[in-house]
Short mmCIF file of C-alpha atoms in Angstrom, two decimals:
data_model
loop_
_atom_site.label_atom_id
_atom_site.label_comp_id
_atom_site.label_asym_id
_atom_site.label_seq_id
_atom_site.Cartn_x
_atom_site.Cartn_y
_atom_site.Cartn_z
CA UNK A 1 0.00 0.00 0.00
CA UNK A 2 1.24 3.51 -0.81
CA UNK A 3 2.41 5.74 2.02
CA UNK A 4 -0.45 7.52 3.78
CA UNK A 5 -0.64 10.61 5.97
CA UNK A 6 -3.06 10.32 8.88
CA UNK A 7 -4.16 13.66 10.40
CA UNK A 8 -5.34 13.65 14.00
CA UNK A 9 -7.37 16.29 15.76
CA UNK A 10 -6.76 16.11 19.51
CA UNK A 11 -9.73 17.01 21.72
CA UNK A 12 -12.72 14.76 21.14
CA UNK A 13 -10.80 12.75 18.55
CA UNK A 14 -7.37 11.32 19.42
CA UNK A 15 -7.91 12.02 23.13
CA UNK A 16 -10.63 10.34 25.15
CA UNK A 17 -12.67 12.21 27.77
CA UNK A 18 -9.78 11.78 30.22
CA UNK A 19 -7.47 13.58 27.78
CA UNK A 20 -5.56 10.35 27.16
CA UNK A 21 -4.43 8.37 24.12
CA UNK A 22 -5.78 4.86 24.67
CA UNK A 23 -3.35 1.90 24.56
CA UNK A 24 -5.05 0.38 21.49
CA UNK A 25 -4.87 3.63 19.53
CA UNK A 26 -1.21 4.08 20.43
CA UNK A 27 -0.43 0.50 19.39
CA UNK A 28 -2.16 0.87 16.02
CA UNK A 29 -0.29 4.12 15.35
CA UNK A 30 3.02 2.43 16.19
CA UNK A 31 2.28 -0.45 13.80
CA UNK A 32 1.46 1.92 10.95
CA UNK A 33 4.52 4.08 11.65
CA UNK A 34 6.67 0.93 11.41
CA UNK A 35 5.07 0.27 8.00
CA UNK A 36 6.18 3.73 6.83
CA UNK A 37 2.96 5.70 7.17
CA UNK A 38 3.09 9.20 8.64
CA UNK A 39 0.95 10.90 11.30
CA UNK A 40 0.45 14.57 12.10
CA UNK A 41 -1.43 16.38 14.83
CA UNK A 42 -3.81 19.06 13.53
CA UNK A 43 -5.36 21.01 16.38
CA UNK A 44 -6.71 24.32 17.57
CA UNK A 45 -4.31 24.10 20.48
CA UNK A 46 -0.96 25.90 20.51
CA UNK A 47 2.17 23.75 20.22
CA UNK A 48 2.97 24.01 23.92
CA UNK A 49 -0.37 22.30 24.74
CA UNK A 50 0.05 19.56 22.14
CA UNK A 51 3.77 18.80 22.47
CA UNK A 52 3.12 16.14 25.14
CA UNK A 53 1.08 14.13 22.62
CA UNK A 54 3.53 14.77 19.78
CA UNK A 55 6.27 13.25 21.94
CA UNK A 56 4.07 10.41 23.22
CA UNK A 57 3.50 9.26 19.63
CA UNK A 58 7.20 9.67 18.69
CA UNK A 59 6.26 11.87 15.74
CA UNK A 60 8.85 13.16 13.28
CA UNK A 61 6.52 15.29 11.18
CA UNK A 62 5.33 18.92 11.08
CA UNK A 63 2.50 19.90 13.42
CA UNK A 64 -0.54 22.06 12.69
CA UNK A 65 -1.51 24.39 15.55
CA UNK A 66 -4.00 27.24 16.04
CA UNK A 67 -6.29 25.60 13.42
CA UNK A 68 -3.71 26.12 10.68
CA UNK A 69 -2.45 29.57 11.65
CA UNK A 70 0.88 28.13 12.84
CA UNK A 71 2.65 25.18 11.22
CA UNK A 72 6.20 24.20 12.08
CA UNK A 73 8.44 21.14 12.31
CA UNK A 74 9.84 20.43 15.80
CA UNK A 75 12.46 18.05 14.34
CA UNK A 76 13.52 19.86 11.17
CA UNK A 77 14.82 23.41 11.43
CA UNK A 78 14.95 23.60 7.62
CA UNK A 79 11.15 23.41 7.42
CA UNK A 80 9.81 26.87 6.62
CA UNK A 81 7.56 27.82 9.54
CA UNK A 82 4.12 29.10 8.51
CA UNK A 83 2.57 31.74 10.78
CA UNK A 84 -0.43 33.89 9.83
CA UNK A 85 -1.71 36.48 12.32
CA UNK A 86 -4.89 38.53 12.63
CA UNK A 87 -4.97 42.20 11.67
CA UNK A 88 -4.11 44.25 14.77
CA UNK A 89 -6.69 46.98 14.11
CA UNK A 90 -9.47 44.41 13.62
CA UNK A 91 -8.38 42.62 16.78
CA UNK A 92 -8.47 45.83 18.81
CA UNK A 93 -11.91 46.62 17.42
CA UNK A 94 -13.14 43.23 18.70
CA UNK A 95 -11.60 43.89 22.12
CA UNK A 96 -13.41 47.23 22.31
CA UNK A 97 -16.76 45.52 21.76
CA UNK A 98 -16.49 43.04 24.63
CA UNK A 99 -19.12 44.81 26.79
CA UNK A 100 -21.57 45.17 23.87
CA UNK A 101 -21.58 41.54 22.71
CA UNK A 102 -22.19 39.96 26.14
CA UNK A 103 -18.86 38.18 25.89
CA UNK A 104 -18.01 36.36 29.10
CA UNK A 105 -14.26 36.43 28.54
CA UNK A 106 -11.76 36.74 25.73
CA UNK A 107 -8.30 35.28 25.30
CA UNK A 108 -5.67 36.38 22.79
CA UNK A 109 -2.61 34.29 21.99
CA UNK A 110 0.63 35.36 20.37
CA UNK A 111 2.61 32.13 19.91
CA UNK A 112 3.51 31.27 23.52
CA UNK A 113 2.06 34.34 25.20
CA UNK A 114 -1.50 34.29 26.53
CA UNK A 115 -3.58 37.38 27.34
CA UNK A 116 -6.82 37.06 29.33
CA UNK A 117 -9.22 39.99 29.54
CA UNK A 118 -10.71 38.82 32.86
CA UNK A 119 -9.25 36.48 35.44
CA UNK A 120 -10.91 33.08 35.23
CA UNK A 121 -9.45 30.14 37.15
CA UNK A 122 -10.80 27.53 34.71
CA UNK A 123 -9.47 29.27 31.61
CA UNK A 124 -6.24 30.18 33.40
CA UNK A 125 -5.61 26.52 34.23
CA UNK A 126 -6.55 25.35 30.76
CA UNK A 127 -4.36 27.80 28.89
CA UNK A 128 -1.38 27.59 31.22
CA UNK A 129 -0.33 24.18 29.84
CA UNK A 130 3.27 24.41 28.71
CA UNK A 131 4.02 27.34 31.04
CA UNK A 132 3.38 30.29 28.72
CA UNK A 133 3.73 33.91 29.77
CA UNK A 134 0.21 34.86 30.94
CA UNK A 135 -1.04 38.41 31.37
CA UNK A 136 -4.45 39.40 32.71
CA UNK A 137 -6.09 42.76 32.04
CA UNK A 138 -7.74 44.95 29.42
CA UNK A 139 -6.63 43.60 26.04
CA UNK A 140 -6.73 47.07 24.52
CA UNK A 141 -3.85 47.95 26.83
CA UNK A 142 -1.90 44.68 26.74
CA UNK A 143 -2.00 43.68 23.04
CA UNK A 144 0.45 45.73 20.99
CA UNK A 145 1.13 43.31 18.12
CA UNK A 146 -1.05 41.11 15.89
CA UNK A 147 -2.36 38.02 17.72
CA UNK A 148 -2.21 34.54 16.23
CA UNK A 149 -5.69 33.77 17.48
CA UNK A 150 -8.52 35.15 19.60
CA UNK A 151 -10.76 32.92 21.70
CA UNK A 152 -14.16 34.06 22.88
CA UNK A 153 -16.06 32.55 25.79
CA UNK A 154 -19.79 33.31 25.91
CA UNK A 155 -23.07 31.80 27.04
CA UNK A 156 -24.62 29.43 24.49
CA UNK A 157 -27.60 31.76 23.95
CA UNK A 158 -25.24 34.59 22.92
CA UNK A 159 -23.37 32.57 20.27
CA UNK A 160 -25.76 33.20 17.32
CA UNK A 161 -25.64 36.97 17.90
CA UNK A 162 -21.84 36.94 18.09
CA UNK A 163 -21.61 34.89 14.89
CA UNK A 164 -24.02 37.29 13.15
CA UNK A 165 -21.99 40.32 14.23
CA UNK A 166 -18.71 38.81 13.04
CA UNK A 167 -20.19 37.77 9.70
CA UNK A 168 -21.64 41.24 9.09
CA UNK A 169 -18.64 43.29 10.22
CA UNK A 170 -15.51 41.15 9.80
CA UNK A 171 -16.34 38.67 7.02
CA UNK A 172 -13.42 39.90 4.89
CA UNK A 173 -10.89 39.64 7.72
CA UNK A 174 -11.44 36.53 9.83
CA UNK A 175 -12.71 32.97 10.21
CA UNK A 176 -14.54 31.78 13.31
CA UNK A 177 -14.88 28.19 14.51
CA UNK A 178 -16.18 26.40 17.60
CA UNK A 179 -14.05 24.31 19.90
CA UNK A 180 -15.72 21.42 21.69
CA UNK A 181 -15.09 20.13 25.21
CA UNK A 182 -13.19 20.72 27.41
CA UNK A 183 -13.09 24.39 26.30
CA UNK A 184 -16.24 25.35 24.37
CA UNK A 185 -15.10 28.65 22.88
CA UNK A 186 -15.22 30.47 19.55
CA UNK A 187 -11.79 30.67 17.95
CA UNK A 188 -10.96 33.46 15.52
CA UNK A 189 -8.12 33.26 13.00
CA UNK A 190 -7.18 35.17 9.86
CA UNK A 191 -9.47 34.89 6.83
CA UNK A 192 -8.59 31.86 4.71
CA UNK A 193 -6.87 30.02 7.54
CA UNK A 194 -8.08 26.55 8.55
CA UNK A 195 -6.70 23.10 9.23
CA UNK A 196 -6.76 22.14 5.54
CA UNK A 197 -4.16 24.86 4.88
CA UNK A 198 -1.81 23.20 7.37
CA UNK A 199 -2.53 19.67 6.14
CA UNK A 200 -1.71 20.74 2.56
CA UNK A 201 1.65 22.12 3.68
CA UNK A 202 2.38 18.86 5.51
CA UNK A 203 1.46 16.31 2.84
CA UNK A 204 3.30 18.28 0.15
CA UNK A 205 6.40 18.52 2.39
CA UNK A 206 6.21 14.76 3.03
CA UNK A 207 5.58 14.08 -0.69
CA UNK A 208 2.37 12.15 0.06
CA UNK A 209 -0.55 12.37 -2.37
CA UNK A 210 -3.68 14.22 -1.26
CA UNK A 211 -5.73 11.12 -2.09
CA UNK A 212 -3.68 9.23 0.51
CA UNK A 213 -4.51 11.67 3.32
CA UNK A 214 -6.85 10.38 6.03
CA UNK A 215 -8.21 12.94 8.52
CA UNK A 216 -10.11 12.41 11.76
CA UNK A 217 -12.15 15.11 13.54
CA UNK A 218 -15.23 15.90 15.62
CA UNK A 219 -15.98 19.65 15.54
CA UNK A 220 -16.63 22.40 13.02
CA UNK A 221 -13.00 23.49 13.14
CA UNK A 222 -12.29 20.13 11.42
CA UNK A 223 -14.69 20.87 8.57
CA UNK A 224 -12.21 21.98 5.89
CA UNK A 225 -9.68 19.30 6.83
CA UNK A 226 -12.30 16.54 6.54
CA UNK A 227 -13.39 17.88 3.13
CA UNK A 228 -9.79 18.26 1.91
CA UNK A 229 -8.56 14.80 2.88
CA UNK A 230 -8.75 11.93 0.45
CA UNK A 231 -10.65 10.17 3.23
CA UNK A 232 -12.41 12.25 5.88
CA UNK A 233 -13.55 10.40 8.98
CA UNK A 234 -15.90 11.85 11.60
CA UNK A 235 -15.85 10.49 15.13
CA UNK A 236 -19.01 8.93 16.55
CA UNK A 237 -19.19 11.88 18.96
CA UNK A 238 -18.79 14.44 16.14
CA UNK A 239 -21.32 17.16 15.40
CA UNK A 240 -23.97 16.20 12.85
CA UNK A 241 -22.64 18.61 10.21
CA UNK A 242 -19.24 16.89 10.19
CA UNK A 243 -20.82 13.44 9.97
CA UNK A 244 -22.78 14.63 6.93
CA UNK A 245 -19.71 15.77 4.97
CA UNK A 246 -17.34 12.98 6.07
CA UNK A 247 -16.67 9.92 3.91
CA UNK A 248 -17.02 7.69 6.94
CA UNK A 249 -18.14 7.79 10.58
CA UNK A 250 -16.25 5.72 13.14
CA UNK A 251 -16.84 5.01 16.83
CA UNK A 252 -16.43 7.72 19.48
CA UNK A 253 -13.19 8.96 21.01
CA UNK A 254 -14.03 6.88 24.11
CA UNK A 255 -14.47 3.73 22.01
CA UNK A 256 -11.13 3.67 20.14
CA UNK A 257 -12.78 5.12 17.04
CA UNK A 258 -9.48 6.00 15.34
CA UNK A 259 -7.89 2.61 16.06
CA UNK A 260 -10.94 0.65 14.86
CA UNK A 261 -11.12 2.57 11.60
CA UNK A 262 -7.40 2.22 10.86
CA UNK A 263 -7.41 -1.50 11.68
CA UNK A 264 -10.15 -2.01 9.09
CA UNK A 265 -8.71 0.39 6.49
CA UNK A 266 -5.20 -1.09 6.57
CA UNK A 267 -6.38 -4.65 7.31
CA UNK A 268 -4.23 -4.88 10.43
CA UNK A 269 -3.89 -7.76 12.84
CA UNK A 270 -3.56 -6.30 16.35
#
């Protein structure tokens, strides 16, 4: 079989509800790696919060972070790092509208620096993985350079109004996507940026055909990646929209969905 590239979202996909890679999934990945197939992580998380899983799987490939806004290769310094940021003026305009959109909290990230508008113990703990520099306070004062991403926390009932506002005012400047558990937030990145952009960079760098790309995901930030892959696979716990566009639906992230699909696809004996 020709070499394949398997793209793995983290939360709700590779990781179970305990934020762990199950033993069966790890074993299947190791078998396929030994056969010459390649794996990448493609996530909304920053690198610092995904490095532990990159190392656990002994990866030697590029990694897609911030939903495609940042792609680099931890093992190859000759890989040309890809980093697309938001427009600073647009970002500051969003910060100024926090009180008017009933936004609960907002987080801006610039590579490994995290800026929280309001102190929130849950968000603080979640975004402190990897020991970034964290600053808390009015983002209009603290952000002086273009952020890689903006994350908005709001009550579920406020989400449609926030989406509507962004689509009306900022449609030419940004993309917005939902994260699932454990951090249900709206992530904002530069217009035209998504996971498929990062996956394309990776499979071309690895000289693997697009038709031999398999992608697994569960949320709407996996939409473009699932469509782009030669084979897009939605998890059993995925949102209905993703299941509709995917080529296949596997079991949930708590039922070894990735491992079961790959065992069948590659006809493995485990």
